[in-house]
C-alpha cells in the first residue's frame, strides 16, 4: 500500500516555535505500519518536510509556494500524479487558522472519500482498508473503506515517534518549484484580537439553581470547593453520589440504574432524560 | 636446567604477548582514537600506584592480596628471566631471592584462593576466575620449590624438574589466560591506563565527568555495534576483572531493575567476541529475555541482540560504578554512546520519554511550560531580571525545579537569603531555557546542543561574575559540559555560595535546634564535581548535629533521579529513593538535608517516610530567622 | 463583568409573541438578556409540579429549577401543563440547525447549538432543526421548526448526510446553518462546506447576531467575523436556550434537490462501545482511583464497576502490584483527559496531581484534612475510604431497590 502524508507548517502551542503538528507526526507513525509512505508539503518553508523525516519518513516532497497561497491545488495535483492508496492528514492545523478544512478540500478536489479521526488502520483485503475512528469517550467506529481515501488522524492515535536527528539527516527532500497557485480563496482574513479565555459552560444535568447560575456566570466547578469533615460514611456516600450526578458522570438514580449507563450513546452519561 | 627456568619466564612472556596480540586484533576493529603512547607510558606507574590504588584500597583485603600476588608474580617472573645471565644463574644468593619472590606470590595465591574458597562472595564472578588461584598456586609453588632447590642443592637436583614442570603448567596457563581469561585484566588494564580515553581524570585532581560532545556530522551517531566504540574503549571493557564493585554500588541493581554494570561491561566484551567464555557472575535482576545474537558487526541493543533496551534505560548516570571501578572503566560513557544511537538514529528512547524529548526540542522545557512562568514561584518576592539591568554580580540559574510547587519553597528560601545578605543578583527570566541535561542523558545530543548553544549565547550577552544555581545537574552542564561549546562560566553551587556568605558574616544565623540531620549527596555535585564539604560545613555552621549515612560523599548512593531514569521508569522490585530513605532511616536522623531539586522530588515522593526532607537553603533560612528571633532576647539579657 | 443595562422597551418587544392580533407578551422570556437570576414564582410552581399526578402536587426540592437563565429548561416543562410555546409564524429568515442527536437524544452540545441558533435567529428569525427523528425535547431546546429526514439511525454515511443538508439548504435557503463542532458534527460541517464551496466558520466560541468569535493560532488569538452562513459551534462555550419552549412545528422539506449520490466508499461501519472497565485510561471520562489509603481492593473494584467508571491508581499501588501498571495516574503514568476524577485514599503528590491537571471535577476521600488531594478537590471528604466505599455500594443498592429497577 502506498501512503502520502500531508505535512503542514505548525507552531508549538506554548513556545510558538515552528513544529510539525503532532497529529501529522502521528500520521507518519501510522503510515509506517501500512506501507511505503512519503510526505508532501506545500508552503514557503521546508521545515515541515525536514521534521517529517526526523519522525520517520524516508522521503518528502516540498512544493515551494508563496506564503498565504492556497495549498489545495498543488497538493491535489501532486497526489493525482503519485496516485497513493491512502492520503493521511492531521485533524487540524496547529498555529494557523486551524479550521481543519484542507483535507476535506483536497478530498473534494480529488473526488475521493474522506474519513476523519482515525486512531488505527489496518490493510484489509484488496483495495480495502480498515479504519478505527475515534468517537468521544473511548467509543470507536470501525470502518471498512475502499481506497483511495483521505484519512485524518485523531490525537488519540498512538503517540508520534520522537524526532530523530539521524533520520532527519538521512532522509531526502525533493524540492519542487512552485506551481502557480491561486491566493487563498474566499474572504479577507478575519479580524484578530488577543485570545481571552472564557469560562466553560458546565454540563448542566440537573443540579441546584445556584450551580446552574454558576454554570452561566462561569464560577466553574460544581458547588465550588467544598470540604466535608465529621460526616458519617453514609452521608459522605450520598454527597459523593450527588456530586457525581451534578457533574454528569453518573446517571441519576431513576435512570438506567447504577453502573448501567447506556453504553453506546455518546451523550447518555452527560444527559439523561427522566 | 637453570636455562629452562629462564626460558619459562620468556616463554610465558612470549605467550602472553602472542595472546595479547590476538586479542588486540579485536580492539583494532574499534574506531580510531588518538593516543599519546609515550606520555601515557611515562605516567603509567603513577596512575597505577596512585589512582588505581586509591580505589583498590577501599577494600583492604583485596588491596593487600593484589599487592602481594601481583607484585610477587611480576617480580618473580622478571627475576627468573635474569637466569639467562650466566653469573646470576650460578649464584645461590640470586636463587634464594628468586625463591623469596615466588614465595611471596605463593602467599598471594593463597589469599586469592581464600577469597573464593570455600565460599565465593556474591559480587565476584566464577568461571575462569575459580581456576585462577590454582594456576597461581601451581606457578608460585612450583617456582618456589624450583628456585629453593637450586639455592639449596644446585642446578642438578631431583626436585627441580618436577617443580619446574608444575611451575610451567601454572605459568603458561596464566599466560594463556591473557586472551580470554582472568589474566586479561592485567595486560588490558595496564594498556588501558596508558591509552585511557579520559586522560584528564588522572590529572586534574577532580572528577572528569563531562560527557564528550558528539559530532553531529559524523556518518553514524552513537554506538550501534561493538566496532562503533573507539578501540581504547573496547580495550577498557576487556580490562574488567569482574570484581563486582560496580554491581554493589549500582542503585538500579539494588532496586531490582534489569541493570548490572558488571554484566553490562561483560556483555559488551561478549558482543565483541561472542565465542569467549560465558559470563558467570550475577545476572541483570529481572533480566528481560534477549536472543543474544552478537558479533563485532552486530547491533548491541535490542531484544534480538545482546543487551535489552530496558537495561540501557535503567541507568541513572550516577557514576557510582565509575567511581568504584579499579580498572578505570567508563561505564556511563558507554551507556550514553549506546543511548545516543537509540535516540538519534532509531527514534527509540523509552516510550515514556517521547513527550519530554518533544517538549525539550519544541518548547525548550521538559514539561512544555511557558518560559515566562519560570519565575511564578517567587510571587511576592523581588526577583530581578538581568535583561532589565544588563549586569549583576551573581546570575541565579533557576532550573526546572522552579516549576515545581515543592521546590519553589527552596528557591524562595534561597532568594530571601540573597536579599538578606544583600547579594547583587538577577535571573535570566524568560530567556532561561532548560540546560538540556535531560535530553543529553536520554541520548538526544542534537536537542542538547541546540539548547546549550542557545543558552551560551544568552549568557554571553550579559555581564556577571558568577552563576549560582541550586541544581547540580544545571551546575554540571553550565560548568563542565558547556565548555565544549564555547561557554566558559564560573558556576557555584548554592551550598558553596551560602557557606561563603555565612563565613563572610553576611548571613547572621542563629543556631537551629532541629534534631539530627543527615546529608544526602547529589551525584552531580559529589561524584561529578567532587563537592561534598561545603553543604556539610553549612549544616555544621547553623548548629545542626549531623550524622552520616553509610554511603556518603563521593561514594554516596543515588536518589534515582538522574539520567532520565525517572522518566524512563523501568520497573524493578523497589524504588531507588525508597532504598535511599531506608538508609537515611538507619542513621536515626529526623531530617534529610538535600541540595538538589531532583533529590528533593525523589525523596519526598517516598511514602511512609519518617524523616523530613529539607534543602540546605531552607535550613539556612530557618537559622537566619531563629537568629533574628533570638536577637531581641539576647539584647534584653 | 460589566452589568448589562436593561432596556424595558426592547425587552417588552422581545417578549412579544408573534402571530397574535393584539400584542401579547411572554414575560418568561424577559430573563434571557439579563445575566442575573430572577425568581418567577409561577414558573417555579409550574416546574415543581409533579408530572402525571392528577391533583396538583408540588415538589419543593425542585426549587428554582425554572428560574435560572441560560440553561435548558428541564424536561418536566414539556408536558401539557407547560406554558404556551412561543410561535414564530412568518419568520424573516431561517437558521438551520443540524444537531448530532446521538442515540436519538439531544445532548448538551446540541442544546448549546440551539442556544446559538436562537441567538442568531432573534425575534424575527426561526430555527429549524434537521433531525433524523423528532424528539419532545426540541421545542424546549429552542427549535421553532423541525424537519424530520427519514434515515437509518444506525447507518454511517456522512456523505449522504452532507447531501441531505445541502438539499435542505437549497430547499430552504437558510441564513445560517449551524453544526456542533463534535466528532461527527464537525465532520459534517466540513463536508457541507466543500460541497457548497461556502466558507465555514469553525469552532465558534462566541455567537451573537452581530459577531462570531473563534480561537486560532493555538488559542493565542481570537478571530472575529460577522456571522457567516456555515458555522460550527464549539462545545461548552455558548449557553443553551433558556426561554420558554418554542413551537417545534413539523415542517416538510423537499430534499430531492440534493447533490447526486455517489457510490458509498464505506463498505461497513461498526460501533464499538467503550467499556469503562477497559477503555484506555487517557480516554476515559470518569476515573475512580485508589491510593495507599485503600486496603480493600476488591471492594474498590466493586465501587468502580458500580459507578460505571474506569479504574486508576496511584503509583504506590502499581508498584506494589496491587493494581496494573497501566492504571497508574500521574506524571510517570497516564495524564488523564477525564472530566471527573474520584480519588480514594490518595495523598496528591505533585507527580500524581500532574496526571489530573486537566480534570474539571475532582472528588477526594482522605482521612487527612491537609492532604493535597483534598485541597485540589471540588468535593473533599474527610473520612476513611474503607468505610465510604461500602457506603457508596449500599447507597446505590438502596436507590436501585427504591426505583425498582
Ligand atoms: C519522579 C517521580 C514520579 C512519580 N510519578 C508518579 C505518578 O505518575 N503517579 C503517582 O501516583 N505517583 C507518582 N509518584 C509518587 C508520588 O510522589 C507519591 O509517592 C505517590 O503518589 C503517593 O501515593 P499515595 O497518595 O497513594 O500514597 P501515600 O502518600 O501513602 O498517601 C496515602 C493517602 O491516603 C490517606 N489515607 C490513609 N488511610 C486512609 C484511609 N483509611 N481512608 C482514606 N484515606 C486514607 C492518607 O492520609 C494519605 O493522604 C512519583 C514520584 C516521583 C519521585
Ligand atoms: S551510573 Fe549508576 S545506575 Fe548507571 S550503571 Fe553505573 S552505578 Fe548503575
Ligand atoms: S567494571 Fe570495574 S568495577 Fe565493575 S566488575 Fe569490572 S572491574 Fe569491577
PDB file of N, CA and C in Angstrom, chain C residues 1 64 115 147 160 168 179 203 260 295-296 370:
ATOM      1  N   UNK C   1     -17.121  41.619  35.350  1.00  0.00           N
ATOM      2  CA  UNK C   1     -18.132  41.655  34.308  1.00  0.00           C
ATOM      3  C   UNK C   1     -18.986  42.905  34.466  1.00  0.00           C
ATOM      4  N   UNK C  64     -36.603  26.424  42.270  1.00  0.00           N
ATOM      5  CA  UNK C  64     -35.779  27.298  41.438  1.00  0.00           C
ATOM      6  C   UNK C  64     -35.428  26.748  40.082  1.00  0.00           C
ATOM      7  N   UNK C 115     -29.018  27.026  21.480  1.00  0.00           N
ATOM      8  CA  UNK C 115     -28.832  28.311  22.147  1.00  0.00           C
ATOM      9  C   UNK C 115     -28.220  29.315  21.173  1.00  0.00           C
ATOM     10  N   UNK C 147     -37.662  19.563  10.925  1.00  0.00           N
ATOM     11  CA  UNK C 147     -37.813  18.779   9.703  1.00  0.00           C
ATOM     12  C   UNK C 147     -37.194  17.415   9.951  1.00  0.00           C
ATOM     13  N   UNK C 160     -23.915  11.020   2.623  1.00  0.00           N
ATOM     14  CA  UNK C 160     -25.368  11.125   2.418  1.00  0.00           C
ATOM     15  C   UNK C 160     -25.934  12.200   3.333  1.00  0.00           C
ATOM     16  N   UNK C 168     -31.355  20.462   1.939  1.00  0.00           N
ATOM     17  CA  UNK C 168     -32.192  21.297   2.795  1.00  0.00           C
ATOM     18  C   UNK C 168     -31.833  22.766   2.600  1.00  0.00           C
ATOM     19  N   UNK C 179     -23.743  23.707  12.967  1.00  0.00           N
ATOM     20  CA  UNK C 179     -23.348  22.343  13.283  1.00  0.00           C
ATOM     21  C   UNK C 179     -22.635  22.354  14.630  1.00  0.00           C
ATOM     22  N   UNK C 203     -15.594  26.034  14.851  1.00  0.00           N
ATOM     23  CA  UNK C 203     -15.335  26.060  16.284  1.00  0.00           C
ATOM     24  C   UNK C 203     -15.683  27.399  16.935  1.00  0.00           C
ATOM     25  N   UNK C 260     -26.079  14.709  -6.405  1.00  0.00           N
ATOM     26  CA  UNK C 260     -26.222  13.307  -6.783  1.00  0.00           C
ATOM     27  C   UNK C 260     -25.492  12.437  -5.767  1.00  0.00           C
ATOM     28  N   UNK C 295      -7.198  -0.230  51.299  1.00  0.00           N
ATOM     29  CA  UNK C 295      -6.619  -1.540  51.568  1.00  0.00           C
ATOM     30  C   UNK C 295      -7.441  -2.663  50.962  1.00  0.00           C
ATOM     31  N   UNK C 296      -8.741  -2.433  50.838  1.00  0.00           N
ATOM     32  CA  UNK C 296      -9.590  -3.489  50.303  1.00  0.00           C
ATOM     33  C   UNK C 296      -9.818  -3.241  48.820  1.00  0.00           C
ATOM     34  N   UNK C 370      -5.434  17.740  55.551  1.00  0.00           N
ATOM     35  CA  UNK C 370      -4.436  18.591  54.900  1.00  0.00           C
ATOM     36  C   UNK C 370      -3.813  17.956  53.667  1.00  0.00           C
TER      37      UNK C 370
END
